[in-house]
PDB file of C-alpha atoms in Angstrom:
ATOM      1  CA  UNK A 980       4.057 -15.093  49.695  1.00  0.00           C
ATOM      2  CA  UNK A 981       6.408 -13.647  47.557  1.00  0.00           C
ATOM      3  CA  UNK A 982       6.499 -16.498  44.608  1.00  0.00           C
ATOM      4  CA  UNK A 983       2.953 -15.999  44.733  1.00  0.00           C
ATOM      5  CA  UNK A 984       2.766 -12.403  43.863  1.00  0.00           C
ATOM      6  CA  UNK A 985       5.818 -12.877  41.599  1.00  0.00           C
ATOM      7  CA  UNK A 986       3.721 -15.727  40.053  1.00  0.00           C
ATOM      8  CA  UNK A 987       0.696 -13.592  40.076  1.00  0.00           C
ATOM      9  CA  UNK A 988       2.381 -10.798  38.330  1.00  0.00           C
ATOM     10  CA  UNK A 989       3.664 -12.813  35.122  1.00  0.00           C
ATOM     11  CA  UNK A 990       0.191 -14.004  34.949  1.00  0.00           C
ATOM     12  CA  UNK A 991      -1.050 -10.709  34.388  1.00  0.00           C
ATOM     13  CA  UNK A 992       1.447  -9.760  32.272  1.00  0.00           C
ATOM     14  CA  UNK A 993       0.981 -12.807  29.853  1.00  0.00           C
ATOM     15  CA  UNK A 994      -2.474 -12.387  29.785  1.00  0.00           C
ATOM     16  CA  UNK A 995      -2.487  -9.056  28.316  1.00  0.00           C
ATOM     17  CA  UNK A 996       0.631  -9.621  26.277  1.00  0.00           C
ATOM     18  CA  UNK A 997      -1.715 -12.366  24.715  1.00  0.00           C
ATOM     19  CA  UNK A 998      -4.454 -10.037  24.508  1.00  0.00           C
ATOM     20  CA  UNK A 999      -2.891  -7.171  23.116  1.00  0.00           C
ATOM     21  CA  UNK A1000      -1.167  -9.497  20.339  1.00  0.00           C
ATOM     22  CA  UNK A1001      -4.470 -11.800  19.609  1.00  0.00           C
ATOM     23  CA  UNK A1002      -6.050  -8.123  18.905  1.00  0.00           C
ATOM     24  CA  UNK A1003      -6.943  -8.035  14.579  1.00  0.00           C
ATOM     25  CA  UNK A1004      -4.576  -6.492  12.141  1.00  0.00           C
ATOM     26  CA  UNK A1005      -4.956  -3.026  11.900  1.00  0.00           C
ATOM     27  CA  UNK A1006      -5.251  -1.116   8.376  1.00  0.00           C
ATOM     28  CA  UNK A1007      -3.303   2.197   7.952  1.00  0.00           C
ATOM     29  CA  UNK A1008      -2.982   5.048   5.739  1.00  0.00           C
ATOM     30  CA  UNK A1009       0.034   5.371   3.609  1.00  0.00           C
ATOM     31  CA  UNK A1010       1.977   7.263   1.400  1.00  0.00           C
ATOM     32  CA  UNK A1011       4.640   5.455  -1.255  1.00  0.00           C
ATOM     33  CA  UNK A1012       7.041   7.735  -3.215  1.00  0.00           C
ATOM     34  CA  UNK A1013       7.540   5.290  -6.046  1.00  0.00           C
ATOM     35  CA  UNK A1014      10.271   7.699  -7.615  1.00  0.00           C
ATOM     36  CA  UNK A1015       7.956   8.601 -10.721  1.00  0.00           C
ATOM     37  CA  UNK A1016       4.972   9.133  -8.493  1.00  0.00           C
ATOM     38  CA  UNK A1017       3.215   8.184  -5.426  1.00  0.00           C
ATOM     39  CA  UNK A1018       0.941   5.481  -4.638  1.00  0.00           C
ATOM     40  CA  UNK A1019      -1.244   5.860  -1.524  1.00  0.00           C
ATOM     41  CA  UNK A1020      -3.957   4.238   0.313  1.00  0.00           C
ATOM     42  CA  UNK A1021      -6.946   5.529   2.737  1.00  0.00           C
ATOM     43  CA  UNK A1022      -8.150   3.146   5.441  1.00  0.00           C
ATOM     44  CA  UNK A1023     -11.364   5.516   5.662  1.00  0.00           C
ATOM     45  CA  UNK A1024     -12.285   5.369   2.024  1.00  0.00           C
ATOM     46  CA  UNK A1025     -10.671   2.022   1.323  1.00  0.00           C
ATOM     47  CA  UNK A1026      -9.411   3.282  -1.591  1.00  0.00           C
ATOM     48  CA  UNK A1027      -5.329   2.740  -3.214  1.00  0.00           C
ATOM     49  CA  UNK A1028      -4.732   5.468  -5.967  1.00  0.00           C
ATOM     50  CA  UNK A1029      -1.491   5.359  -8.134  1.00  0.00           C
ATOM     51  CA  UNK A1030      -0.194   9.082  -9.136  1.00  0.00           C
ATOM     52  CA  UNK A1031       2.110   9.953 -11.644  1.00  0.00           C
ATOM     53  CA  UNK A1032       4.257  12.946 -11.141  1.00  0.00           C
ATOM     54  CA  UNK A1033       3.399  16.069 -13.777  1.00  0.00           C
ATOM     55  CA  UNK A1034       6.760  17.497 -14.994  1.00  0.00           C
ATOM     56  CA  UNK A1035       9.740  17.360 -17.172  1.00  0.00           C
ATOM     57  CA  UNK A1036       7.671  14.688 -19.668  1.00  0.00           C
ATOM     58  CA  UNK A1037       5.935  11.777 -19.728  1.00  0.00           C
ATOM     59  CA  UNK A1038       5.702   9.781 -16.729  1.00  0.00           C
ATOM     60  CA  UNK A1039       3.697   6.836 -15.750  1.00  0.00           C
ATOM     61  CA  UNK A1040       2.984   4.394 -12.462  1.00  0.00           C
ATOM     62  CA  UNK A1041       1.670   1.000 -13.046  1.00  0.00           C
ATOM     63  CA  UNK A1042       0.479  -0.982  -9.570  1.00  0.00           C
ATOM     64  CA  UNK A1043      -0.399  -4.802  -9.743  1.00  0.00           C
ATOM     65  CA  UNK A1044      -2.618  -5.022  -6.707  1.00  0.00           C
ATOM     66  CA  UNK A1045      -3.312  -8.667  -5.140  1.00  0.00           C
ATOM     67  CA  UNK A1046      -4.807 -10.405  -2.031  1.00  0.00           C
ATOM     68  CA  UNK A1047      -2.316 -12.182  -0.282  1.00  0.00           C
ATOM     69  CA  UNK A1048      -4.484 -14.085   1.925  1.00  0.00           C
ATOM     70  CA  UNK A1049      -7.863 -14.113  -0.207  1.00  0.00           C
ATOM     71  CA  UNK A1050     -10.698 -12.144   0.123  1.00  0.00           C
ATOM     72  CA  UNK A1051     -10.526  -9.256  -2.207  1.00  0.00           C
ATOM     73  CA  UNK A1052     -10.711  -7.767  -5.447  1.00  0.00           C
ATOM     74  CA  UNK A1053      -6.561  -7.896  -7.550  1.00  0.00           C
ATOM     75  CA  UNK A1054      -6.211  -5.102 -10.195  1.00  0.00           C
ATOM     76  CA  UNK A1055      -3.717  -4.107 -12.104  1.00  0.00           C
ATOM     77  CA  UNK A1056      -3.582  -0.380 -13.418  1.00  0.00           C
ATOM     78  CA  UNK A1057      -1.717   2.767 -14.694  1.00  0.00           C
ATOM     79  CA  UNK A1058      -1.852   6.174 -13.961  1.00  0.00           C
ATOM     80  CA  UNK A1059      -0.364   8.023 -17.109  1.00  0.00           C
ATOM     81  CA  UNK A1060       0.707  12.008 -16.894  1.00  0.00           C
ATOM     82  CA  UNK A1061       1.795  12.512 -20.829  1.00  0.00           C
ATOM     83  CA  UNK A1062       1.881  16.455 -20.678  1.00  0.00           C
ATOM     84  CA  UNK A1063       2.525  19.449 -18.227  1.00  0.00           C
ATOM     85  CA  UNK A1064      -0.436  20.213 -16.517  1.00  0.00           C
ATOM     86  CA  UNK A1065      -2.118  16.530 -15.456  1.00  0.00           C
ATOM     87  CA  UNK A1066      -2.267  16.482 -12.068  1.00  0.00           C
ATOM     88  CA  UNK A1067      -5.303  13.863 -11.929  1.00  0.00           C
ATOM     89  CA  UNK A1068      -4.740  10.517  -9.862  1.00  0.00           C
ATOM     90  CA  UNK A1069      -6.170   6.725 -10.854  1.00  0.00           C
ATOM     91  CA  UNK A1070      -7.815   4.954  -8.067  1.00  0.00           C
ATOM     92  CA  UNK A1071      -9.241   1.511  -7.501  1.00  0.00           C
ATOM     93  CA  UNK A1072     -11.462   0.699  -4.804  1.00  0.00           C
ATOM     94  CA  UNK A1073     -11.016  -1.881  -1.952  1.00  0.00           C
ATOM     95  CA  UNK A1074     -14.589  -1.656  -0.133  1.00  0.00           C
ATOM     96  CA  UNK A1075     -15.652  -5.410  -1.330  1.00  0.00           C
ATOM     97  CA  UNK A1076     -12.459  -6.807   0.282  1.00  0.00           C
ATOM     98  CA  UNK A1077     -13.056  -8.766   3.171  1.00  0.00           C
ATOM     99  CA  UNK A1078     -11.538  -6.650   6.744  1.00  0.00           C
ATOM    100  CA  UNK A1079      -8.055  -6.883   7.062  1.00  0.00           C
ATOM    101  CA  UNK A1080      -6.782  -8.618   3.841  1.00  0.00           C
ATOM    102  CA  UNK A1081      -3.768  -8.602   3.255  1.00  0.00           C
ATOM    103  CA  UNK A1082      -2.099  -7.316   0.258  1.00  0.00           C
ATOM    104  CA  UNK A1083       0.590  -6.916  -1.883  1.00  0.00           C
ATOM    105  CA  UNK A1084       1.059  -3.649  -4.281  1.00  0.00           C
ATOM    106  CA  UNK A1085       3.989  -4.543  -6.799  1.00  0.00           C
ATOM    107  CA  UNK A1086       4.813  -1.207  -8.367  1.00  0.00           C
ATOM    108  CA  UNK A1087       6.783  -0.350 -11.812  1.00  0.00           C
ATOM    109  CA  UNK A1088       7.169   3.105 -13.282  1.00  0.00           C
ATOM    110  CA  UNK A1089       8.457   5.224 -16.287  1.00  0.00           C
ATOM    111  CA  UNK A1090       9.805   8.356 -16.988  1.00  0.00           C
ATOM    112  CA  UNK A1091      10.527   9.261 -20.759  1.00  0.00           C
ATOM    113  CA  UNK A1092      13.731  11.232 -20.205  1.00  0.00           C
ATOM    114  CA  UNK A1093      15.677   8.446 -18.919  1.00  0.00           C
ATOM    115  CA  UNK A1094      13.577   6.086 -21.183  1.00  0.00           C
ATOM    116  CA  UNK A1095      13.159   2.840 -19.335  1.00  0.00           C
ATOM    117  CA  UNK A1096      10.981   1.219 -17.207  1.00  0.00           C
ATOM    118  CA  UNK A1097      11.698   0.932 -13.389  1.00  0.00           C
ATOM    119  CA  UNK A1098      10.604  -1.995 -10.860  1.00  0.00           C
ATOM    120  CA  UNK A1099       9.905  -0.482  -7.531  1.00  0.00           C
ATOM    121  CA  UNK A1100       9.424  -3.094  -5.305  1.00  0.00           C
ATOM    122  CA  UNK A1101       6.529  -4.256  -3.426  1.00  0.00           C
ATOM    123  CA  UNK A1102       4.439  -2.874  -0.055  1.00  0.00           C
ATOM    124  CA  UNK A1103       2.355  -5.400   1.960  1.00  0.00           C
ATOM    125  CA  UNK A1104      -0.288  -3.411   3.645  1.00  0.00           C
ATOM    126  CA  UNK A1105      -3.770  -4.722   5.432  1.00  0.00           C
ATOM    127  CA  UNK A1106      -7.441  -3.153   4.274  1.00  0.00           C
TER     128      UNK A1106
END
């Protein structure tokens, strides 16, 4: 009697590991401090924006945006802040993608005081 409880038990408990893990990707909200900027995404509005940050001088963030696995719109686009003041954000919009693509935001900025251009890295993320 035993075994079969114990039996019955990991059953259970594979079932609804299986379940829990055969459950779709799940699209979140993020924030990315790109050093120059930000670059953030809204699961509700399905929307990435790239910011760049509005003091000491000219600043810009540049995000090459691609499906991973298919399904979606790629973009490639810069947000420039060139004087004090510009606190506006450039946004591209991820509402055609098919649910739960997968993508892959490469991200490179600049900041004219140090005068070069800097590769951030990338951030996979689901839409």
């Amino acid at each position: 009697m035993k075994k079969l409880i114990k039996t019955a038990v990991v059953g259970i408990g594979v079932a609804a590991a299986s379940m829990v893990l055969a459950q779709p990707a799940q699209a979140a909200s993020f924030s990315w401090n790109v050093g120059d900027g930000v670059v953030t995404y809204d699961d509700g509005t399905d929307s990435i924006c790239a910011q760049a940050y509005n003091s000491e001088g000219p600043r810009w963030v540049e995000v090459n945006l691609v499906p991973v696995n298919g399904g979606g719109p790629s973009y490639t686009w810069r947000d420039n802040n060139n004087y004090y003041g510009h606190s506006g954000k450039t946004c591209r919009s991820l509402a055609t993608a098919y649910e739960d693509t997968y993508y892959r935001a490469t991200v490179r900025t600049y900041w004219g005081e140090r005068g070069t251009i800097v590769s951030r890295g990338s951030k996979y993320f689901y839409s």
